Every structure is written in structure tokens, then in C-alpha cells.
Amino acid sequence: ESMSKLDIKDLKSRISLYIEAAGGTNMVNAYKSAVSMLSEQSEQDIAMENRIIFLTDEKAQSEQKMIDPSTLLGMVNHNKDKIYSTMIGVGVDFDNDLIEKITNLRGANYYAIHSEKEFVEILDHNFELMINPLLF
């Protein structure tokens, strides 16, 4: 379904149930929360593929680049066969080194957004390809 056909008010209210401002971006806690929500869903539908989509301007701390179970990279690596990841970077300070390491993992992909036009292009016109890549 095209993003332009969605009920934007309904979508915003659904998203606001799970997102709250708390003074900064913490991708590790966001990833843990998403995995928890998907784990609950996965118990109901084993055949479903799951993907976490990050939309962030995050410039990760250097320790997040290590493959350790407590880092973002480590958690994405640990779940790479059952939960896929899409990173959508907004802005110029996005940590390309970390993103390159994450997108080298199975099922991960990355998009950079520098304008409103690119945002619409990726999230409307290319959404199906983003969540259902041809190969990985």
C-alpha cells in the first residue's frame, strides 16, 4: 500500500503509543524495545519476517561499533537471522562506519536522506523494496 493512501492521523496516534521524548537518541534501548515487541508478535505468527526500521540522526558512540552483545552492532548481529534491520540516516552526522558494519550483516540495509524529496521517495515509492529486498 502506498504511504499516500494511509490514514496519517491514525498512523501518528499508533506511533505515539510507543515513542516518547526523553532527551536524546538511545539506539540500544530502542532496538531492545523493538525486539521485545517483535518477540511477542513472533509467538503468534512464526512464518512472519520481521524488520526494525531506524529513522535517526544518531551519531553513535564509539563503543557501539564493537560486536559485543550489549552494543547496537552486537544485538543486530545476534538477531540477524530472525530480525532484519533497516537504517535510515537523516542529516550529515550519521555514523557511516557503524552503518557499514551493520549493513554487512544478513538482511540489513541503509538509506541516507538529505531532503524532503528523498524522504518521500524512500518511504513512499521504494518502501516495498526497503522491507522486501530482492537479495541479501
PDB file of C-alpha atoms in Angstrom:
ATOM      1  CA  GLU A   1       0.000   0.000   0.000  1.00  0.00           C
ATOM      2  CA  SER A   2       1.283   3.429  -0.898  1.00  0.00           C
ATOM      3  CA  MET A   3       2.124   5.719   2.021  1.00  0.00           C
ATOM      4  CA  SER A   4      -0.065   8.380   0.405  1.00  0.00           C
ATOM      5  CA  LYS A   5      -3.125   6.147   0.922  1.00  0.00           C
ATOM      6  CA  LEU A   6      -2.562   5.694   4.669  1.00  0.00           C
ATOM      7  CA  ASP A   7      -4.573   7.496   7.317  1.00  0.00           C
ATOM      8  CA  ILE A   8      -1.808   9.770   8.623  1.00  0.00           C
ATOM      9  CA  LYS A   9      -3.692  10.737  11.813  1.00  0.00           C
ATOM     10  CA  ASP A  10      -4.216   7.074  12.676  1.00  0.00           C
ATOM     11  CA  LEU A  11      -0.579   6.274  11.915  1.00  0.00           C
ATOM     12  CA  LYS A  12       0.649   9.143  14.130  1.00  0.00           C
ATOM     13  CA  SER A  13      -1.543   8.026  17.024  1.00  0.00           C
ATOM     14  CA  ARG A  14      -0.291   4.444  16.735  1.00  0.00           C
ATOM     15  CA  ILE A  15       3.329   5.549  16.659  1.00  0.00           C
ATOM     16  CA  SER A  16       2.842   7.858  19.646  1.00  0.00           C
ATOM     17  CA  LEU A  17       1.813   4.835  21.737  1.00  0.00           C
ATOM     18  CA  TYR A  18       5.395   3.560  21.554  1.00  0.00           C
ATOM     19  CA  ILE A  19       7.537   6.686  21.234  1.00  0.00           C
ATOM     20  CA  GLU A  20       8.180   9.353  23.815  1.00  0.00           C
ATOM     21  CA  ALA A  21      10.758  12.122  24.054  1.00  0.00           C
ATOM     22  CA  ALA A  22      13.309  11.521  26.792  1.00  0.00           C
ATOM     23  CA  GLY A  23      16.214  13.825  25.975  1.00  0.00           C
ATOM     24  CA  GLY A  24      18.252  12.049  23.306  1.00  0.00           C
ATOM     25  CA  THR A  25      18.607   9.079  20.988  1.00  0.00           C
ATOM     26  CA  ASN A  26      19.408   5.734  22.536  1.00  0.00           C
ATOM     27  CA  MET A  27      19.507   3.210  19.703  1.00  0.00           C
ATOM     28  CA  VAL A  28      20.380   0.317  22.039  1.00  0.00           C
ATOM     29  CA  ASN A  29      17.233   0.761  24.133  1.00  0.00           C
ATOM     30  CA  ALA A  30      15.157   1.383  21.002  1.00  0.00           C
ATOM     31  CA  TYR A  31      16.443  -1.851  19.472  1.00  0.00           C
ATOM     32  CA  LYS A  32      15.757  -3.793  22.698  1.00  0.00           C
ATOM     33  CA  SER A  33      12.187  -2.444  22.807  1.00  0.00           C
ATOM     34  CA  ALA A  34      11.580  -3.314  19.161  1.00  0.00           C
ATOM     35  CA  VAL A  35      12.961  -6.847  19.625  1.00  0.00           C
ATOM     36  CA  SER A  36      10.686  -7.280  22.639  1.00  0.00           C
ATOM     37  CA  MET A  37       7.609  -6.171  20.659  1.00  0.00           C
ATOM     38  CA  LEU A  38       8.552  -8.421  17.742  1.00  0.00           C
ATOM     39  CA  SER A  39       9.163 -11.378  20.057  1.00  0.00           C
ATOM     40  CA  GLU A  40       5.612 -11.068  21.353  1.00  0.00           C
ATOM     41  CA  GLN A  41       4.309 -10.941  17.786  1.00  0.00           C
ATOM     42  CA  SER A  42       6.535 -13.808  16.610  1.00  0.00           C
ATOM     43  CA  GLU A  43       4.979 -16.158  19.147  1.00  0.00           C
ATOM     44  CA  GLN A  44       1.688 -15.667  17.308  1.00  0.00           C
ATOM     45  CA  ASP A  45       2.994 -15.950  13.737  1.00  0.00           C
ATOM     46  CA  ILE A  46       6.192 -17.960  13.276  1.00  0.00           C
ATOM     47  CA  ALA A  47       6.208 -17.606   9.458  1.00  0.00           C
ATOM     48  CA  MET A  48       6.331 -13.802   9.583  1.00  0.00           C
ATOM     49  CA  GLU A  49       9.547 -11.983   8.694  1.00  0.00           C
ATOM     50  CA  ASN A  50      10.414  -9.082  10.977  1.00  0.00           C
ATOM     51  CA  ARG A  51      12.282  -5.858  10.251  1.00  0.00           C
ATOM     52  CA  ILE A  52      13.234  -2.993  12.552  1.00  0.00           C
ATOM     53  CA  ILE A  53      13.417   0.366  10.794  1.00  0.00           C
ATOM     54  CA  PHE A  54      15.543   3.075  12.414  1.00  0.00           C
ATOM     55  CA  LEU A  55      14.877   6.654  11.331  1.00  0.00           C
ATOM     56  CA  THR A  56      17.521   8.663  13.123  1.00  0.00           C
ATOM     57  CA  ASP A  57      20.166  11.364  13.023  1.00  0.00           C
ATOM     58  CA  GLU A  58      22.178   9.310  15.533  1.00  0.00           C
ATOM     59  CA  LYS A  59      25.913   9.646  15.707  1.00  0.00           C
ATOM     60  CA  ALA A  60      26.649   6.528  17.730  1.00  0.00           C
ATOM     61  CA  GLN A  61      29.224   6.335  20.470  1.00  0.00           C
ATOM     62  CA  SER A  62      32.435   4.543  19.501  1.00  0.00           C
ATOM     63  CA  GLU A  63      31.698   1.505  21.677  1.00  0.00           C
ATOM     64  CA  GLN A  64      28.604   0.788  19.570  1.00  0.00           C
ATOM     65  CA  LYS A  65      30.921  -0.264  16.739  1.00  0.00           C
ATOM     66  CA  MET A  66      32.158  -3.349  18.582  1.00  0.00           C
ATOM     67  CA  ILE A  67      30.424  -6.703  18.137  1.00  0.00           C
ATOM     68  CA  ASP A  68      29.545  -7.162  21.783  1.00  0.00           C
ATOM     69  CA  PRO A  69      26.078  -8.362  22.899  1.00  0.00           C
ATOM     70  CA  SER A  70      25.439  -5.062  24.708  1.00  0.00           C
ATOM     71  CA  THR A  71      26.068  -2.812  21.685  1.00  0.00           C
ATOM     72  CA  LEU A  72      23.728  -1.999  18.820  1.00  0.00           C
ATOM     73  CA  LEU A  73      26.012  -3.782  16.355  1.00  0.00           C
ATOM     74  CA  GLY A  74      26.195  -6.799  18.656  1.00  0.00           C
ATOM     75  CA  MET A  75      22.431  -7.011  19.059  1.00  0.00           C
ATOM     76  CA  VAL A  76      21.788  -6.640  15.319  1.00  0.00           C
ATOM     77  CA  ASN A  77      24.411  -9.330  14.684  1.00  0.00           C
ATOM     78  CA  HIS A  78      22.826 -11.648  17.283  1.00  0.00           C
ATOM     79  CA  ASN A  79      19.355 -11.303  15.700  1.00  0.00           C
ATOM     80  CA  LYS A  80      20.409 -11.138  12.019  1.00  0.00           C
ATOM     81  CA  ASP A  81      18.758 -14.435  11.059  1.00  0.00           C
ATOM     82  CA  LYS A  82      15.336 -13.652  12.527  1.00  0.00           C
ATOM     83  CA  ILE A  83      15.027  -9.853  12.677  1.00  0.00           C
ATOM     84  CA  TYR A  84      16.291  -7.731   9.798  1.00  0.00           C
ATOM     85  CA  SER A  85      17.340  -4.098  10.134  1.00  0.00           C
ATOM     86  CA  THR A  86      16.916  -1.006   8.013  1.00  0.00           C
ATOM     87  CA  MET A  87      18.832   2.131   8.935  1.00  0.00           C
ATOM     88  CA  ILE A  88      17.550   5.434   7.555  1.00  0.00           C
ATOM     89  CA  GLY A  89      20.042   8.202   8.235  1.00  0.00           C
ATOM     90  CA  VAL A  90      18.844  11.778   8.361  1.00  0.00           C
ATOM     91  CA  GLY A  91      21.375  14.598   8.376  1.00  0.00           C
ATOM     92  CA  VAL A  92      25.108  14.830   7.852  1.00  0.00           C
ATOM     93  CA  ASP A  93      26.466  13.444  11.135  1.00  0.00           C
ATOM     94  CA  PHE A  94      25.206   9.907  10.741  1.00  0.00           C
ATOM     95  CA  ASP A  95      27.855   7.338  11.701  1.00  0.00           C
ATOM     96  CA  ASN A  96      28.733   5.765   8.341  1.00  0.00           C
ATOM     97  CA  ASP A  97      31.319   3.402   9.869  1.00  0.00           C
ATOM     98  CA  LEU A  98      28.751   1.811  12.186  1.00  0.00           C
ATOM     99  CA  ILE A  99      26.133   1.688   9.422  1.00  0.00           C
ATOM    100  CA  GLU A 100      28.567  -0.031   7.059  1.00  0.00           C
ATOM    101  CA  LYS A 101      29.229  -2.709   9.698  1.00  0.00           C
ATOM    102  CA  ILE A 102      25.519  -3.208  10.334  1.00  0.00           C
ATOM    103  CA  THR A 103      24.588  -3.347   6.653  1.00  0.00           C
ATOM    104  CA  ASN A 104      27.214  -6.026   6.065  1.00  0.00           C
ATOM    105  CA  LEU A 105      25.032  -8.292   8.214  1.00  0.00           C
ATOM    106  CA  ARG A 106      22.405 -10.517   6.616  1.00  0.00           C
ATOM    107  CA  GLY A 107      19.159  -8.731   5.781  1.00  0.00           C
ATOM    108  CA  ALA A 108      20.300  -5.236   6.765  1.00  0.00           C
ATOM    109  CA  ASN A 109      20.093  -2.193   4.510  1.00  0.00           C
ATOM    110  CA  TYR A 110      20.711   1.548   4.711  1.00  0.00           C
ATOM    111  CA  TYR A 111      19.297   4.699   3.178  1.00  0.00           C
ATOM    112  CA  ALA A 112      20.555   8.266   3.549  1.00  0.00           C
ATOM    113  CA  ILE A 113      18.056  11.113   3.444  1.00  0.00           C
ATOM    114  CA  HIS A 114      19.180  14.641   2.749  1.00  0.00           C
ATOM    115  CA  SER A 115      15.937  16.250   1.579  1.00  0.00           C
ATOM    116  CA  GLU A 116      12.169  16.054   1.813  1.00  0.00           C
ATOM    117  CA  LYS A 117      12.094  14.726  -1.742  1.00  0.00           C
ATOM    118  CA  GLU A 118      14.399  11.807  -0.823  1.00  0.00           C
ATOM    119  CA  PHE A 119      12.273  11.120   2.257  1.00  0.00           C
ATOM    120  CA  VAL A 120       9.125  10.780   0.143  1.00  0.00           C
ATOM    121  CA  GLU A 121      10.974   8.740  -2.488  1.00  0.00           C
ATOM    122  CA  ILE A 122      12.273   6.207   0.021  1.00  0.00           C
ATOM    123  CA  LEU A 123       9.281   5.922   2.338  1.00  0.00           C
ATOM    124  CA  ASP A 124       6.597   6.064  -0.325  1.00  0.00           C
ATOM    125  CA  HIS A 125       7.853   4.913  -3.693  1.00  0.00           C
ATOM    126  CA  ASN A 126      10.577   2.488  -2.530  1.00  0.00           C
ATOM    127  CA  PHE A 127       9.034   1.199   0.714  1.00  0.00           C
ATOM    128  CA  GLU A 128       8.296  -2.296  -0.608  1.00  0.00           C
ATOM    129  CA  LEU A 129      11.866  -2.713  -1.830  1.00  0.00           C
ATOM    130  CA  MET A 130      13.197  -1.441   1.503  1.00  0.00           C
ATOM    131  CA  ILE A 131      11.305  -4.011   3.554  1.00  0.00           C
ATOM    132  CA  ASN A 132      11.444  -6.814   0.967  1.00  0.00           C
ATOM    133  CA  PRO A 133      14.886  -6.621  -0.662  1.00  0.00           C
ATOM    134  CA  LEU A 134      15.415  -8.708  -3.783  1.00  0.00           C
ATOM    135  CA  LEU A 135      18.616 -10.240  -2.413  1.00  0.00           C
ATOM    136  CA  PHE A 136      20.624 -10.311   0.804  1.00  0.00           C
TER     137      PHE A 136
END
